[in-house]
Amino acid sequence: MAGGLPKSSESNTSTYAGLGALLMLPSWVMIGFFLVLPVGLMLVYSFLTKEFRGGVIWEFSLAAYDQFFFDRGLFGDDPPVIEWTYIKIFWRSIWQAGLATFFCLIIGFPTAWFIATRTGANKSIWLFLITIPYWVNLLIRTISMKFLIRDNGPLNEWLLSLGIISDPIHMINTNFAVQLGLFYSYLPFMVLPIYASVERYNFAFSEAAADLYASRLTTLRHIILPFVKPGIIAGCILVFVPSLGAFLAPDLLGGAKNFMIGSLIEEQFKGNAGNWPFGAAVSMILLSMVLVVLTFYARQQSKGGVR
Amino acid sequence: MKKLLKLGASALALTIAASAVHAEGKLSIYHWFEYMPQELLDKFAAEYDVEVTMDTFDSNEAMLTALKAGKMGSYDVTVPGDYMVEIMAGEGLLDTFEPSELSNFGNISPQWVDVSFDPGRHSSIPYQWGTTSFAVNRDVYSGDIQTLAIVFDPPAELQGKINVLDSQGEVIALASIYLGIPQCTSDRDQLRALNDLLQSAKPHWASFGSDTAKDVLVSGDAAVGMIWNGFSAKAREEGANIEYAFPKEGYVVWMDNVVLLKDAPNRDNALKFMNFLLEPENAAAITNYAQYTAGVEGVEGFLDESVKSAPELNPPAGGKGQFIMACSQDVQAVYDKIWTDLKK
């Protein structure tokens, strides 16, 4: 295979000349096998006819997308109106993921700044401390969180014993609990990329700005933030995208009362619904949305490159 | 490249060799979580010199999906609930056997031989049976609990403290029983009433959860929990002051069954295993572990005292249990819509 390729005489790295395609092979196989193939399969399935109790019939059908966008009443024979159910489920997931991203940013940025401005060994210790909780499985950590915040859990008992509250605060099975779970799960994904950006920041810029009578706020807005922006955007994406499909926190801490995108998809495959094409269609719609977010990121990045 | 090809070829040869070894002496089980004591598997493995492997699932529907998505041919037996046996047979996923192939077939309790979901038992044997209703924390509520109104129209003390199973089939079946309408009804007024009932009940529910059904009762997060009888007995043993209800309107009865799968790679061992599970001593070991009830005669002598006397395992005389029915595609579509609307 490699021998068949024309030898590139222009290349100044003659050592690897002609080997390029061969060296790329593993990545192409990986991308093909783990990305293109499954996503392609999903795309195809979303346009097939559903088989009762799971499975597909190999006939083209738009029924899955129709179900997503049009409501035909409880018995399926009313005139179609816009279906808000799934849009609502999407909106709930987006809202919660957005909120989690916001909180992670508010807490994560100062944290990353703090760590990046430590010296020598201290820095490593702080980074190490950030990663420690992640040696434990996410499921275990989420369940532990549930134990901590329940009505008669340690947090409430502590507050009660201090006399700060007179009745336990009800936190379990609320949106607050879901937020707490998402925030706790994904905080390091915000801290680490921002840390990487801040670490490269040359503090002489801040000094120069101060010499030119820039206030601290101005320095932050016009000097620091533009510099660490790639880290912030990367952090936001790393928190937002997994939060969007999260189901552990909503199920365990939120009580699974309302579908999130993740649990809606799961229900199509594992629940009574057994509607594979619809599950595939919802996945495709989610995928398109994530793609839009990532395109936005890529454009931001390329703008940064021009600067 | 040639080297790679050679490597690939030898890897392929290795796999073939490995799969050729297992002609005899293996058994592959697809089973519910927390439903089979390891000691019993070890006992079977030792007695018959068979290497046993087991994977687990957490709902009938999840099991069906996995089998339909390509797991057929890799398992010998699985353990579907009553209605799922009928569905799997309809989908052509089950193999059949003659009762004469199982020497212990006669041990099956007479009431469980000619069952509606497998008349005459040609694909399945009973595993365990039990009921689904709900348990109430007696520290929180001391009133009458023998009615499904506790879940679907709860008294003020219990509102907002209810966990229901995250399972469409069981929630809709119990709601239908409460309303006194037949399961799988296609009557539109009845279906609307069902929808209205669930919509009006949901604000009183704190959470949906199946695998957490026991824990929320033990921890006190929920004062009422829709639950399976054996799970409720375990919660009581773990210290929750709860009482399991047999509501007057009725409750769900279910039976799990060991079925022989089509294309089972080890059919002989599968039949040996099914026969093994019909031994009263072995059936009792499962009952002692899972706290449900065996469908086999002669287990009494092997049961733990606490299991024998557990109130959860002894429905009152005249209790009205119903099996969950497998509905037609049209009705199932309405059920799916009701369920999605409930959780939107």
XYZ file of C-alpha atoms in Angstrom:
651
model
C 0.000 0.000 0.000
C 2.724 2.449 1.015
C 4.836 1.491 -1.976
C 2.080 2.501 -4.370
C 2.154 6.105 -3.284
C 4.150 8.642 -5.337
C 7.249 9.701 -3.515
C 7.078 13.344 -2.640
C 10.326 14.897 -3.771
C 9.339 18.368 -2.493
C 9.114 17.128 1.065
C 11.972 18.263 3.217
C 11.295 15.551 5.791
C 12.330 12.761 3.503
C 12.548 10.306 6.392
C 8.757 10.046 6.530
C 8.062 10.739 2.875
C 5.487 8.358 1.490
C 4.799 6.919 4.895
C 2.265 9.639 5.616
C -0.812 7.751 4.512
C 0.289 4.621 6.334
C 0.997 6.531 9.538
C -2.453 8.109 9.306
C -4.079 4.704 8.931
C -4.681 4.049 12.650
C -6.467 7.374 13.092
C -8.587 6.801 9.985
C -9.516 3.332 11.195
C -10.351 4.731 14.631
C -12.442 7.582 13.256
C -14.136 5.318 10.762
C -14.887 2.533 13.165
C -15.779 4.502 16.283
C -17.264 7.646 14.766
C -18.426 7.473 11.154
C -19.833 3.957 11.328
C -21.962 4.330 14.498
C -23.171 7.825 13.618
C -23.957 6.688 10.072
C -25.892 3.737 11.448
C -27.835 6.070 13.731
C -28.641 8.379 10.841
C -29.912 5.466 8.751
C -31.979 4.032 11.609
C -33.633 7.373 12.268
C -35.157 7.198 8.774
C -36.444 3.617 9.047
C -39.821 2.243 10.081
C -40.107 1.144 13.688
C -40.811 -2.449 14.549
C -43.156 -3.068 17.472
C -41.200 -3.863 20.678
C -37.819 -2.798 19.382
C -36.005 -3.242 16.119
C -36.484 -1.691 12.690
C -38.147 -2.569 9.409
C -36.008 -1.642 6.398
C -38.482 0.785 4.877
C -37.902 4.504 4.560
C -40.005 6.551 6.970
C -40.094 10.068 8.373
C -42.275 8.947 11.282
C -39.531 9.488 13.885
C -38.984 13.129 12.942
C -42.729 13.613 12.536
C -43.219 12.372 16.102
C -40.646 14.848 17.329
C -42.165 17.922 15.721
C -45.913 17.205 15.410
C -48.516 16.364 18.027
C -51.509 14.353 16.891
C -53.218 13.972 20.255
C -53.435 11.044 22.636
C -54.813 8.682 20.015
C -52.777 9.910 17.073
C -55.697 10.974 14.862
C -56.174 14.654 15.696
C -55.001 17.217 13.152
C -51.294 17.851 13.713
C -50.162 20.790 15.810
C -46.648 21.653 16.944
C -45.369 19.158 19.510
C -43.954 20.999 22.515
C -43.201 17.935 24.644
C -39.791 17.152 23.199
C -38.848 20.777 22.692
C -39.593 21.250 26.378
C -37.398 18.285 27.297
C -34.581 19.696 25.141
C -35.028 23.145 26.608
C -34.888 21.751 30.165
C -31.642 19.933 29.386
C -30.116 22.974 27.704
C -31.149 25.269 30.549
C -29.683 22.943 33.153
C -26.478 22.394 31.204
C -26.149 26.146 30.672
C -26.684 26.897 34.343
C -24.132 24.245 35.340
C -21.640 25.759 32.882
C -22.242 29.210 34.363
C -21.645 28.065 37.939
C -18.579 26.058 36.940
C -17.179 29.164 35.242
C -17.869 31.449 38.203
C -16.131 29.089 40.614
C -13.694 27.502 38.177
C -12.043 30.680 36.861
C -10.836 32.020 40.231
C -9.787 28.488 41.198
C -7.738 28.070 38.038
C -6.258 31.527 38.529
C -5.317 30.689 42.092
C -3.607 27.453 41.112
C -1.792 28.961 38.141
C -0.342 31.711 40.302
C 1.101 29.343 42.933
C 4.785 28.536 42.669
C 6.656 25.312 42.040
C 5.569 22.261 44.013
C 2.511 24.038 45.454
C 1.030 24.193 41.987
C 1.329 20.441 41.502
C -0.221 19.769 44.889
C -3.257 21.930 44.131
C -3.711 20.321 40.718
C -3.372 16.930 42.321
C -6.046 17.801 44.898
C -8.439 18.847 42.124
C -8.121 15.429 40.472
C -8.395 13.263 43.599
C -12.221 12.974 43.710
C -12.108 11.749 40.118
C -10.385 8.562 41.112
C -13.795 7.473 42.361
C -16.506 6.351 39.969
C -19.063 9.033 39.040
C -21.992 6.848 40.126
C -20.537 6.413 43.611
C -19.854 10.129 43.922
C -23.381 11.015 42.852
C -24.905 8.585 45.339
C -22.670 9.983 48.096
C -23.935 13.455 47.250
C -27.459 12.108 47.698
C -26.553 10.864 51.184
C -25.070 14.235 52.117
C -28.022 16.414 51.153
C -31.020 14.297 52.163
C -33.507 15.696 54.710
C -31.928 13.814 57.615
C -28.428 13.768 56.120
C -25.226 15.153 57.660
C -25.477 18.585 56.022
C -28.950 19.277 57.431
C -28.034 17.819 60.822
C -24.967 19.988 61.011
C -26.923 23.141 60.154
C -29.611 22.141 62.659
C -27.088 21.531 65.426
C -25.508 24.936 64.804
C -28.948 26.476 65.117
C -28.686 28.123 61.684
C -31.921 26.478 60.554
C -34.817 25.135 62.607
C -36.240 22.757 59.984
C -34.254 20.638 57.531
C -33.838 22.258 54.112
C -35.445 20.035 51.500
C -32.844 19.580 48.777
C -33.149 16.040 47.457
C -35.253 15.586 44.299
C -35.108 19.283 43.443
C -33.504 21.175 40.578
C -31.009 22.518 43.065
C -29.812 18.967 43.725
C -29.419 18.322 39.992
C -27.415 21.532 39.618
C -25.231 20.594 42.541
C -24.590 17.171 40.989
C -23.719 18.563 37.557
C -21.538 21.301 39.025
C -19.659 18.831 41.186
C -19.253 16.296 38.378
C -17.837 18.646 35.770
C -15.999 21.406 37.689
C -12.488 20.082 36.874
C -13.325 20.137 33.160
C -13.633 23.887 33.600
C -10.659 24.386 35.908
C -8.037 22.461 33.932
C -8.322 24.165 30.496
C -8.519 27.620 32.098
C -5.504 26.747 34.227
C -3.589 25.804 31.086
C -4.390 29.204 29.551
C -3.643 31.260 32.639
C -0.360 29.457 33.126
C 0.920 30.746 29.795
C -0.111 34.304 30.647
C 2.796 36.661 31.085
C 2.119 38.833 34.121
C 4.348 41.541 32.703
C 1.309 42.476 30.571
C -0.685 43.222 33.714
C 2.157 45.303 35.059
C 2.442 47.175 31.793
C -1.303 47.843 31.830
C -1.064 49.126 35.386
C 1.848 51.385 34.396
C -0.431 52.834 31.716
C -3.054 53.649 34.359
C -5.440 50.838 33.490
C -7.696 49.956 36.413
C -7.766 46.353 37.597
C -11.145 45.812 35.945
C -9.895 47.243 32.654
C -6.837 45.001 32.805
C -9.053 42.000 33.398
C -11.418 42.878 30.558
C -8.982 43.994 27.900
C -5.772 42.125 28.676
C -6.412 38.976 30.682
C -9.772 37.772 29.401
C -8.875 37.948 25.694
C -5.714 35.995 26.454
C -7.379 33.179 28.405
C -10.523 33.135 26.230
C -9.612 29.898 24.419
C -9.296 28.166 27.790
C -12.636 29.536 28.950
C -14.406 28.466 25.776
C -12.834 25.012 25.902
C -13.873 24.683 29.543
C -17.435 25.802 28.798
C -17.758 23.253 26.008
C -16.277 20.469 28.108
C -18.870 21.191 30.817
C -21.860 22.038 28.628
C -21.752 19.097 26.226
C -21.611 16.252 28.774
C -24.127 18.077 31.024
C -26.530 18.099 28.083
C -26.597 14.322 27.928
C -26.182 13.709 31.654
C -28.626 11.312 33.242
C -27.002 10.252 36.533
C -27.536 13.549 38.344
C -31.122 14.092 37.074
C -32.068 10.481 37.858
C -30.421 10.046 41.245
C -30.526 13.570 42.653
C -33.541 14.922 40.767
C -35.719 11.843 41.256
C -36.154 11.091 37.527
C -39.469 12.948 37.584
C -38.870 14.556 34.232
C -37.176 13.246 31.141
C -33.851 14.763 30.172
C -32.537 14.241 26.658
C -30.417 11.341 27.886
C -33.217 9.497 29.660
C -35.658 10.178 26.798
C -33.279 8.413 24.409
C -32.690 5.590 26.871
C -36.453 5.031 27.220
C -36.746 4.428 23.464
C -34.308 1.532 23.672
C -34.666 0.139 27.187
C -38.205 1.098 28.180
C -41.592 -0.118 27.016
C -41.578 2.324 24.104
C -39.140 0.216 22.079
C -39.026 2.862 19.351
C -35.513 2.632 17.913
C -35.952 5.033 14.984
C -37.281 7.710 17.327
C -34.373 7.171 19.741
C -31.990 7.493 16.786
C -33.755 10.645 15.574
C -33.541 12.313 19.000
C -29.837 11.401 19.101
C -29.327 12.931 15.667
C -31.088 16.143 16.692
C -28.927 16.330 19.824
C -25.829 15.648 17.751
C -26.691 18.462 15.340
C -27.071 20.852 18.246
C -23.703 19.919 19.706
C -22.228 20.324 16.252
C -23.564 23.885 16.089
C -21.929 24.665 19.434
C -18.609 23.197 18.302
C -18.709 25.078 15.003
C -19.188 28.258 16.981
C -16.134 27.308 19.025
C -14.056 26.548 15.947
C -14.918 29.961 14.492
C -13.970 31.660 17.749
C -10.678 29.780 17.691
C -9.834 30.754 14.132
C -10.611 34.394 14.944
C -8.165 34.069 17.820
C -5.566 32.757 15.399
C -5.801 35.944 13.299
C -5.183 38.151 16.302
C 1.641 -5.016 5.913
C 2.325 -8.688 5.385
C 3.284 -8.972 9.009
C 0.026 -7.336 9.977
C -1.908 -9.782 7.855
C -0.110 -12.698 9.432
C -0.842 -11.328 12.873
C -4.491 -10.937 11.971
C -4.676 -14.447 10.630
C -3.145 -15.977 13.719
C -5.448 -13.942 15.959
C -8.389 -15.249 13.974
C -7.114 -18.795 14.293
C -6.801 -18.340 18.036
C -10.406 -17.189 18.357
C -11.646 -20.140 16.384
C -9.593 -22.516 18.509
C -10.932 -20.912 21.659
C -14.523 -21.282 20.561
C -13.979 -24.882 19.521
C -13.002 -25.844 23.071
C -16.373 -25.001 24.572
C -18.458 -27.653 22.829
C -19.175 -29.249 26.211
C -19.047 -27.922 29.734
C -20.302 -24.340 29.423
C -23.443 -22.449 30.312
C -24.226 -18.810 29.637
C -26.995 -17.119 31.638
C -28.642 -13.737 31.080
C -30.315 -12.798 34.333
C -31.757 -10.000 36.473
C -29.419 -8.157 38.870
C -29.310 -9.409 42.483
C -31.501 -12.392 41.803
C -29.173 -15.420 41.895
C -27.017 -16.459 44.852
C -23.447 -17.104 43.704
C -23.265 -20.236 45.889
C -26.009 -21.831 43.828
C -24.140 -21.192 40.579
C -21.008 -22.638 42.151
C -22.966 -25.687 43.245
C -24.276 -26.281 39.735
C -20.822 -25.745 38.258
C -19.310 -28.284 40.630
C -22.064 -30.899 40.290
C -22.133 -30.947 36.498
C -18.568 -29.806 35.749
C -19.839 -26.845 33.767
C -18.258 -23.434 33.464
C -21.027 -20.901 34.188
C -21.009 -17.268 33.093
C -23.745 -14.766 33.901
C -24.577 -11.273 32.598
C -27.311 -9.168 34.166
C -30.065 -6.771 33.069
C -32.442 -4.482 34.965
C -35.738 -4.700 33.088
C -37.623 -7.088 30.827
C -37.532 -4.541 28.040
C -33.786 -3.967 28.361
C -33.242 -7.721 28.066
C -35.438 -7.956 24.974
C -33.587 -5.041 23.367
C -30.188 -6.596 24.031
C -31.271 -9.939 22.569
C -32.804 -8.321 19.498
C -29.749 -6.133 18.998
C -27.532 -9.153 18.393
C -27.055 -11.136 21.583
C -29.117 -14.111 20.353
C -26.919 -17.170 20.079
C -24.613 -16.115 22.897
C -26.881 -17.034 25.818
C -28.512 -20.344 26.708
C -31.147 -19.216 29.179
C -32.663 -15.968 30.385
C -35.326 -15.034 32.940
C -38.253 -13.020 31.512
C -41.384 -12.061 33.426
C -44.750 -13.619 32.546
C -45.902 -11.243 29.783
C -42.390 -11.120 28.346
C -42.362 -14.919 27.865
C -45.364 -14.502 25.589
C -43.738 -11.618 23.711
C -40.468 -13.499 23.244
C -42.287 -16.588 22.015
C -44.187 -14.381 19.560
C -40.905 -12.921 18.306
C -39.515 -16.413 17.772
C -36.746 -16.054 20.339
C -37.554 -19.214 22.323
C -36.681 -22.849 21.794
C -39.036 -25.575 22.983
C -38.515 -28.775 24.951
C -40.626 -31.697 26.024
C -41.529 -31.975 29.716
C -40.025 -35.466 29.581
C -36.585 -33.879 29.025
C -36.684 -32.562 32.612
C -36.841 -35.281 35.246
C -37.944 -32.743 37.878
C -40.758 -31.319 35.757
C -43.271 -32.921 38.134
C -42.016 -30.702 40.967
C -43.632 -27.619 39.439
C -46.620 -26.489 41.517
C -49.781 -27.579 39.645
C -51.094 -23.998 39.459
C -47.950 -22.915 37.549
C -47.874 -25.691 34.921
C -50.577 -24.649 32.507
C -50.025 -20.881 32.536
C -51.541 -18.486 30.014
C -48.160 -17.155 28.836
C -46.736 -20.626 28.090
C -49.515 -23.252 28.040
C -48.121 -26.588 29.198
C -44.640 -25.125 29.783
C -42.801 -26.008 26.579
C -40.312 -23.142 26.683
C -40.141 -22.098 30.308
C -40.072 -23.225 33.922
C -41.082 -21.155 36.952
C -38.260 -19.254 38.657
C -39.900 -17.145 41.373
C -43.155 -15.266 41.659
C -44.215 -12.288 43.671
C -46.419 -9.232 43.772
C -46.043 -5.521 43.090
C -47.864 -2.955 45.177
C -46.426 -0.482 47.689
C -45.076 -0.167 51.234
C -45.820 2.587 53.736
C -43.652 3.911 56.545
C -45.689 3.363 59.700
C -43.829 6.100 61.602
C -45.269 8.629 59.187
C -48.755 7.310 58.545
C -50.928 5.124 60.753
C -54.181 5.095 58.757
C -55.588 2.377 56.506
C -53.150 1.497 53.724
C -55.022 -1.309 51.964
C -56.033 0.914 49.052
C -54.201 2.155 45.945
C -55.448 5.656 46.799
C -52.310 5.856 48.977
C -50.319 6.158 45.742
C -52.772 7.718 43.288
C -54.801 10.020 45.565
C -52.669 10.247 48.702
C -53.727 11.723 52.057
C -52.101 15.044 52.980
C -49.497 13.480 55.297
C -48.056 11.421 52.460
C -48.132 13.933 49.617
C -44.699 14.664 48.206
C -43.202 11.646 49.976
C -43.936 8.944 47.409
C -41.516 7.015 45.222
C -42.988 5.119 42.267
C -41.257 2.494 40.155
C -39.688 3.972 37.040
C -41.489 1.380 34.958
C -44.322 2.151 32.587
C -45.832 -1.343 32.744
C -46.213 -1.509 36.510
C -47.364 2.093 37.050
C -50.022 1.887 34.323
C -51.200 -1.557 35.433
C -51.653 -0.409 39.043
C -53.380 2.794 37.902
C -55.766 0.724 35.765
C -56.506 -1.551 38.713
C -57.217 1.498 40.892
C -59.633 2.874 38.301
C -61.220 -0.539 37.859
C -60.638 -0.515 34.095
C -59.276 -3.502 32.187
C -55.599 -3.515 31.211
C -54.894 -2.790 27.554
C -58.317 -1.218 27.145
C -58.855 0.555 23.854
C -61.860 2.480 25.185
C -60.973 6.138 24.711
C -62.819 7.444 27.757
C -61.059 4.903 29.936
C -57.669 5.817 28.474
C -58.373 9.517 29.037
C -59.348 8.768 32.638
C -56.084 6.850 33.041
C -54.127 9.792 31.677
C -55.969 12.248 33.956
C -55.374 10.071 37.012
C -51.615 9.904 36.413
C -51.388 13.619 35.670
C -53.225 14.489 38.892
C -51.174 12.033 40.968
C -47.742 13.102 39.765
C -47.506 16.358 41.754
C -47.731 14.217 44.902
C -44.817 12.016 43.872
C -41.293 12.804 45.036
C -39.377 10.562 42.673
C -39.346 7.750 40.115
C -36.915 4.915 40.764
C -36.794 1.138 40.448
C -33.335 0.061 41.564
C -33.524 2.706 44.316
C -36.994 1.539 45.467
C -35.635 -0.191 48.558
C -33.043 2.440 49.534
C -35.457 5.388 49.567
C -37.647 3.506 52.061
C -34.727 2.533 54.284
C -33.224 6.037 54.276
C -36.575 7.720 54.844
C -36.404 9.814 51.656
C -39.804 8.351 50.799
C -42.642 7.448 53.169
C -44.486 5.462 50.509
C -42.774 3.361 47.904
C -44.218 1.371 45.038
C -42.183 -1.824 45.302
C -41.956 -5.595 44.743
C -42.853 -7.702 47.782
C -39.406 -9.297 48.245
C -37.643 -5.958 47.944
C -40.045 -4.601 50.559
C -39.206 -7.498 52.913
C -35.511 -6.703 52.480
C -36.157 -3.018 53.268
C -37.994 -4.038 56.451
C -35.083 -6.286 57.441
C -32.715 -3.373 56.909
C -34.551 -1.449 59.577
C -37.339 0.491 57.866
C -40.592 0.456 59.840
C -42.689 -0.267 56.783
C -45.754 -2.321 56.005
C -46.391 -3.847 52.595
C -49.955 -3.394 51.329
C -52.260 -5.799 49.507
C -54.733 -3.152 48.328
C -58.397 -4.026 48.155
C -58.690 -2.895 44.514
C -56.023 -5.437 43.563
C -52.300 -5.568 42.894
C -49.893 -6.890 40.293
C -48.819 -10.528 40.388
C -45.815 -11.540 38.335
C -43.832 -14.661 37.726
C -40.289 -14.805 36.432
C -39.468 -17.843 34.331
C -36.319 -19.488 33.086
C -36.626 -19.846 29.318
C -34.608 -21.843 26.831
C -33.343 -19.480 24.141
C -33.361 -20.299 20.451
C -29.860 -21.013 19.110
C -28.618 -21.744 22.626
C -24.968 -22.748 22.234
C -25.234 -25.245 25.115
C -28.779 -26.594 24.958
C -28.009 -29.753 26.980
C -26.444 -27.823 29.832
C -29.312 -25.335 29.726
C -31.784 -28.182 30.279
C -29.589 -29.611 33.053
C -29.618 -26.177 34.678
C -33.392 -25.829 34.398
C -33.816 -29.268 35.908
C -31.389 -28.287 38.676
C -33.500 -25.210 39.500
C -36.591 -27.404 39.879
C -34.938 -29.273 42.786
C -36.820 -28.008 45.873
C -33.587 -27.397 47.769
C -32.206 -25.171 44.998
C -35.460 -23.297 44.423
C -35.577 -22.648 48.168
C -32.028 -21.267 48.091
C -33.182 -18.621 45.603
C -36.225 -17.821 47.733
C -34.052 -17.418 50.814
C -31.829 -15.048 48.857
C -34.345 -12.980 46.907
C -37.326 -13.304 49.285
C -39.890 -14.108 46.621
C -41.825 -17.364 46.297
C -40.758 -20.460 44.390
C -43.076 -22.119 41.901
C -41.912 -25.549 43.032
C -43.499 -28.033 45.460
C -41.686 -29.222 48.550
C -39.541 -26.166 49.293
C -40.954 -25.551 52.804
C -38.387 -27.695 54.599
C -35.511 -25.705 53.118
C -36.822 -22.192 53.787
C -35.452 -19.827 56.418
C -37.884 -19.184 59.252
C -37.910 -15.419 58.566
C -38.826 -15.974 54.919
C -41.598 -18.426 55.739
C -43.320 -15.969 58.078
C -42.662 -12.755 56.093
C -45.971 -10.873 55.735
C -44.903 -9.634 52.299
C -44.839 -13.208 50.995
C -48.247 -14.193 52.286
C -51.073 -12.432 50.422
C -54.415 -12.426 52.271
C -56.985 -15.017 51.223
C -59.124 -13.561 48.446
C -56.466 -11.029 47.422
C -56.980 -9.831 43.860
C -53.750 -10.234 41.938
C -53.505 -9.529 38.206
C -50.778 -10.410 35.738
C -49.552 -7.519 33.584
C -50.834 -7.979 30.054
C -48.931 -7.448 26.821
C -50.962 -4.880 24.877
C -51.543 -4.507 21.160
C -49.429 -2.063 19.192
C -52.196 0.585 19.070
C -52.804 0.557 22.824
C -49.078 0.456 23.536
C -48.657 3.597 21.417
C -51.208 5.402 23.614
C -49.473 4.109 26.767
C -46.138 5.413 25.469
C -47.709 8.810 24.862
C -49.281 8.884 28.330
C -45.935 7.934 29.893
C -43.975 10.542 27.941
C -46.538 13.226 28.807
C -46.246 12.203 32.447
C -42.485 12.718 32.407
C -42.151 15.625 29.997
